[in-house]
């Protein structure tokens, strides 16, 4: 029962969210999250569970998606007609095929060599996508209508909300399947090979085979995500194969936390929100994204999930409340410091005229605006630094196990 | 045809040596710290932008010195307060850190210098054609780029093999523990090498900015290519970096110069194909079309069949 | 949500305008605004062009309507900038945001890929949701397919398509007796291919003696150095170059040609503004030629001159690059006033075969059969002589050399439009 609880919560969340955000935009963002979750989880099978850092995961996502788009287009042009609920399966199958092909040589090596091969393959395919027009459709891409298949349970999938229902089911099933994979002997072996390939080889395991298996399964689910993308947007373009897409999934996984199964899911949700919500308010959102990514790698190597998980021990010991005061003492100057740094960045970006910042009109032509923000930033940073020792102390006492 | 080839060769040399300025720093950093620096090309971009901004006040020549010094200092700070901090989380984290840094620098450049192309011109002193061959000018500025790159190569080679500092650096890459035990400050050496590598990249940027245009995408178009060079040349090998740089520079230049396509090749072996064949895109591929992809193809092939590269002593 | 954060002085200006409108009509604030979304890149590598377009649309709305009591009996026009980051997926995301906010008109144009994806998405959306329809005004995407094979009832184009532009460009080339050998070079994707094909066909028709001495496609955004390509151009003995390149590829190509000392005219689609004119500067003088709808210099129309001056006064670092954006807005407003509503089907029907006068005093016609607008086309040259309105504040600007009247740019419509009923 205890094992089932997270899954029930996950299913309930998937069920409830469209009721909480019923607008066209809300549903669309939810669809995007579902796609990102499956994609990021598939990526973490490589990075987190298998120790393979890939810079070309968009290849499997994109190829699967393109196949799905072709299948949809085929229905429009008189090809085989089948239920679009199976589209992600078609896409996954193609992603799997590509993974078998590429994995057969790239998984021979791990570490930097694997990363470089994935980068090379990724760049190759991204460049070829614009050259091989018949399959990739040039820059206009391949587009197909999702509502032409036979209705499934009365749904023709013309509306985004129906696509959400489909995406939610596929996301749940894929997440469950990927979780179960980590529990199989093959999944455990992937961890062993990640941690110490020599030792695993010495124990008689074929290291490449173990890596290849993870790689293929990961390729399948990346393809499924691509298929969901094709269903939601009804179009795939060369952009889906670009190195930016590959970079994005790395960002998601890392910000979420590669060491945890749920890490990439949290990262996917956070990044989707940044992409669709934060970008609406500031032009500098990519800069903030880059900043938070670098800071995460430096100070939260376990990602956001790691930060949450740190609180398990104090929570179990009922000491969470003792952390509240030091958190406030650090949090207030830290927020103030970031606030003024962001204000400075926005003013710097603006150059001339005035900037609206949280309802505050900052005039870049007036020196006091600069001076004020700068002084506030320095003062807050000082306060932040001063408060750190007491926070550390509080942490130590809250998370220390009582002496027996 | 011959005139095109001659110019392609000249140009391949200029590009190749420019790539070497980048690759030498990258490979040095790799052999010392074992981390491939994704942000290396970003320092190249920063070099170009800094030189552009400084040049508006001082002119080109002071900027040629000041910009690399500035970026080198920034690189040293990155190593000291960024990379060293991440080092304890392992190699993957280091690689991811430099990847994030590259992303961040690109965004910062875009936000504060703007997304448009910068009006960064070569100095008036060198703004004349050095010679004209087959009706095409060879700008004096390119000759200057060539000279500086060769000078840097000679300087680096001499510095690393003939000076005391160079010896220590070389020793630090192969026997770091021994060097530390001898009382040398290993972390300081790391910082200095990283800073020097960044400065070299920035110098490449200062030189390339006026010719290859200064815009926020300039790091991305070059970044992966430099990786390819370092891997093909053999990680950690300076000679390998030089050979691979020239190889890639010439290869890309020649591939554009020769108009050979898949169709010609098939025609030559006696195979014809209908123009509406389903695989027509593949039959239509031509060498110039593939020129920018060739390095990646080489990279993948090299890593599969000869992972230590042309001159490398060890694998990645 | 108007993005006040981005624009110099816009916050102040918006407040001033608001007060102005309130004072002038006393009505504007009580009536709901007519909201128009502009979906274009506002961040990332293509932000510069997207922002310029947004500012021009916003300015045109204020200058022509909001400062004169609004439209439809006092409703102000509100421009909402939605950032598509030049990405196809984000374009669709922003379309959904616009729909969620009840916006009925979408303006977009930067990039053929996002534009054709948007046209297709709107076609599907309007078919599936007849009660939430959206209208699409395209001010810059020039792929002929948008009003040809892939035409849509909801899509209206205010820029001449690439074939029309090529017709005029080849006319200019044909008229130059010094040109005998032409080299075509472009980015390796649909637009580059289309430019090459139409240039070859049209030159053969107009001047069979002109030889196409080269037809080169290079990978888009991947070329670091164009010198090897330029060597081929020099070796071919070309005395004119045609290119469809844009952005950094455009600058780098022109730069390499100039550095090689090759003194030939370069005929372009996108060889000016947003930093390009300033970067090429003196070297581009008399070389860079551009085919476009928008008369840059010399201006004779008082209305156009006043518009440019007012725009420059508000945004000193920006240029009026696309007056056709104002034309698009004018046509939309005319159709809305005519039908007395903002309902997309009614407005779209009213816009068919509508004729309005643009700020240069010429009549612009929106053809009903394929929704392509016809406006004079110009071939302009980069120079610093006779320039009143320069580009990038560089002293250099564009001077029209050849003007082809709208009626001569009309090409037969190939659109098989599926028209919705009501």
GROMACS .gro file of C-alpha atoms in nm, chain A residues 23-26 28-29 32 76 123 126-127 130-131 138-140 143-147 157-160 229 232-235 237 239-240 274-277 279-286 346 350 352-357 361 363 365, chain C residues 1 3-12 42-44 47 51 80-83 85-90 92-94 96-97 99-101 111-114 116-117 120 124-125 127-129 132 143 188-191 219-220 222 317:
model
  112
   23UNK     CA    1  -0.864   2.737  -2.024
   24UNK     CA    2  -0.730   2.661  -2.371
   25UNK     CA    3  -0.390   2.783  -2.257
   26UNK     CA    4  -0.402   2.587  -1.932
   28UNK     CA    5  -0.207   2.335  -2.362
   29UNK     CA    6   0.052   2.392  -2.091
   32UNK     CA    7   0.336   2.035  -2.282
   76UNK     CA    8  -0.506   1.263  -4.447
  123UNK     CA    9   2.466   1.771  -3.482
  126UNK     CA   10   2.012   1.835  -3.695
  127UNK     CA   11   2.201   1.937  -4.010
  130UNK     CA   12   1.720   2.052  -4.331
  131UNK     CA   13   1.882   1.873  -4.624
  138UNK     CA   14   1.239   2.118  -4.489
  139UNK     CA   15   1.187   2.410  -4.256
  140UNK     CA   16   0.808   2.394  -4.284
  143UNK     CA   17   0.210   1.839  -4.036
  144UNK     CA   18  -0.088   1.607  -4.005
  145UNK     CA   19  -0.443   1.633  -3.873
  146UNK     CA   20  -0.493   1.435  -3.551
  147UNK     CA   21  -0.873   1.418  -3.573
  157UNK     CA   22  -0.923   1.419  -3.048
  158UNK     CA   23  -1.002   1.744  -3.224
  159UNK     CA   24  -0.989   1.932  -2.892
  160UNK     CA   25  -0.681   1.983  -2.680
  229UNK     CA   26   0.428   1.617  -2.925
  232UNK     CA   27  -0.052   1.802  -2.941
  233UNK     CA   28   0.103   2.036  -3.198
  234UNK     CA   29   0.016   1.838  -3.512
  235UNK     CA   30   0.347   1.944  -3.662
  237UNK     CA   31   0.996   2.065  -3.771
  239UNK     CA   32   1.367   2.253  -3.456
  240UNK     CA   33   1.259   1.941  -3.270
  274UNK     CA   34   0.947   2.900  -1.697
  275UNK     CA   35   0.912   2.867  -2.072
  276UNK     CA   36   0.545   2.953  -2.087
  277UNK     CA   37   0.487   3.178  -1.788
  279UNK     CA   38   0.894   3.424  -2.060
  280UNK     CA   39   0.570   3.617  -2.079
  281UNK     CA   40   0.685   3.868  -1.821
  282UNK     CA   41   1.048   3.929  -1.899
  283UNK     CA   42   1.257   3.924  -2.210
  284UNK     CA   43   1.552   3.815  -2.001
  285UNK     CA   44   1.397   3.481  -1.909
  286UNK     CA   45   1.665   3.283  -2.093
  346UNK     CA   46   1.656   4.458  -1.630
  350UNK     CA   47   1.686   4.835  -2.107
  352UNK     CA   48   1.745   5.392  -2.179
  353UNK     CA   49   1.397   5.487  -2.063
  354UNK     CA   50   1.220   5.323  -1.774
  355UNK     CA   51   1.155   4.965  -1.676
  356UNK     CA   52   0.847   4.830  -1.504
  357UNK     CA   53   0.972   4.590  -1.240
  361UNK     CA   54   0.888   5.210  -1.251
  363UNK     CA   55   1.408   5.511  -1.459
  365UNK     CA   56   1.833   5.779  -1.661
  721UNK     CA   57  -0.120   4.176  -2.094
  723UNK     CA   58   0.448   4.396  -2.210
  724UNK     CA   59   0.533   4.734  -2.073
  725UNK     CA   60   0.866   4.621  -1.944
  726UNK     CA   61   1.042   4.617  -2.273
  727UNK     CA   62   0.990   4.946  -2.436
  728UNK     CA   63   1.181   5.266  -2.370
  729UNK     CA   64   0.945   5.509  -2.216
  730UNK     CA   65   0.647   5.304  -2.316
  731UNK     CA   66   0.513   5.284  -1.965
  732UNK     CA   67   0.513   5.660  -1.943
  762UNK     CA   68   1.075   3.896  -2.860
  763UNK     CA   69   1.363   3.709  -2.699
  764UNK     CA   70   1.654   3.506  -2.829
  767UNK     CA   71   1.440   3.930  -3.104
  771UNK     CA   72   1.065   4.384  -3.150
  800UNK     CA   73  -0.046   4.232  -2.704
  801UNK     CA   74   0.307   4.110  -2.776
  802UNK     CA   75   0.341   3.734  -2.745
  803UNK     CA   76   0.691   3.591  -2.771
  805UNK     CA   77   1.099   3.264  -2.958
  806UNK     CA   78   1.111   3.193  -3.335
  807UNK     CA   79   0.993   2.842  -3.251
  808UNK     CA   80   0.709   2.657  -3.417
  809UNK     CA   81   0.594   2.496  -3.093
  810UNK     CA   82   0.595   2.823  -2.901
  812UNK     CA   83   0.121   2.749  -3.130
  813UNK     CA   84   0.144   2.787  -2.755
  814UNK     CA   85   0.107   3.163  -2.793
  816UNK     CA   86  -0.358   2.925  -2.757
  817UNK     CA   87  -0.277   3.199  -2.511
  819UNK     CA   88  -0.742   3.234  -2.784
  820UNK     CA   89  -0.765   3.193  -2.407
  821UNK     CA   90  -0.766   3.568  -2.366
  831UNK     CA   91   0.992   3.331  -4.046
  832UNK     CA   92   0.805   3.119  -4.294
  833UNK     CA   93   0.807   2.811  -4.071
  834UNK     CA   94   0.624   2.968  -3.776
  836UNK     CA   95   0.285   2.843  -4.210
  837UNK     CA   96   0.247   2.647  -3.887
  840UNK     CA   97  -0.242   2.570  -4.050
  844UNK     CA   98  -0.777   2.368  -3.790
  845UNK     CA   99  -0.875   2.561  -3.479
  847UNK     CA  100  -1.285   2.453  -3.818
  848UNK     CA  101  -1.305   2.275  -3.482
  849UNK     CA  102  -1.417   2.573  -3.275
  852UNK     CA  103  -1.374   3.101  -3.107
  863UNK     CA  104   0.646   3.171  -4.897
  908UNK     CA  105   1.972   2.539  -4.802
  909UNK     CA  106   1.602   2.530  -4.718
  910UNK     CA  107   1.271   2.590  -4.888
  911UNK     CA  108   1.308   2.966  -4.929
  939UNK     CA  109   2.368   2.510  -4.484
  940UNK     CA  110   2.162   2.761  -4.293
  942UNK     CA  111   2.629   2.684  -4.007
 1037UNK     CA  112   1.712   5.381  -3.201
   0.00000   0.00000   0.00000
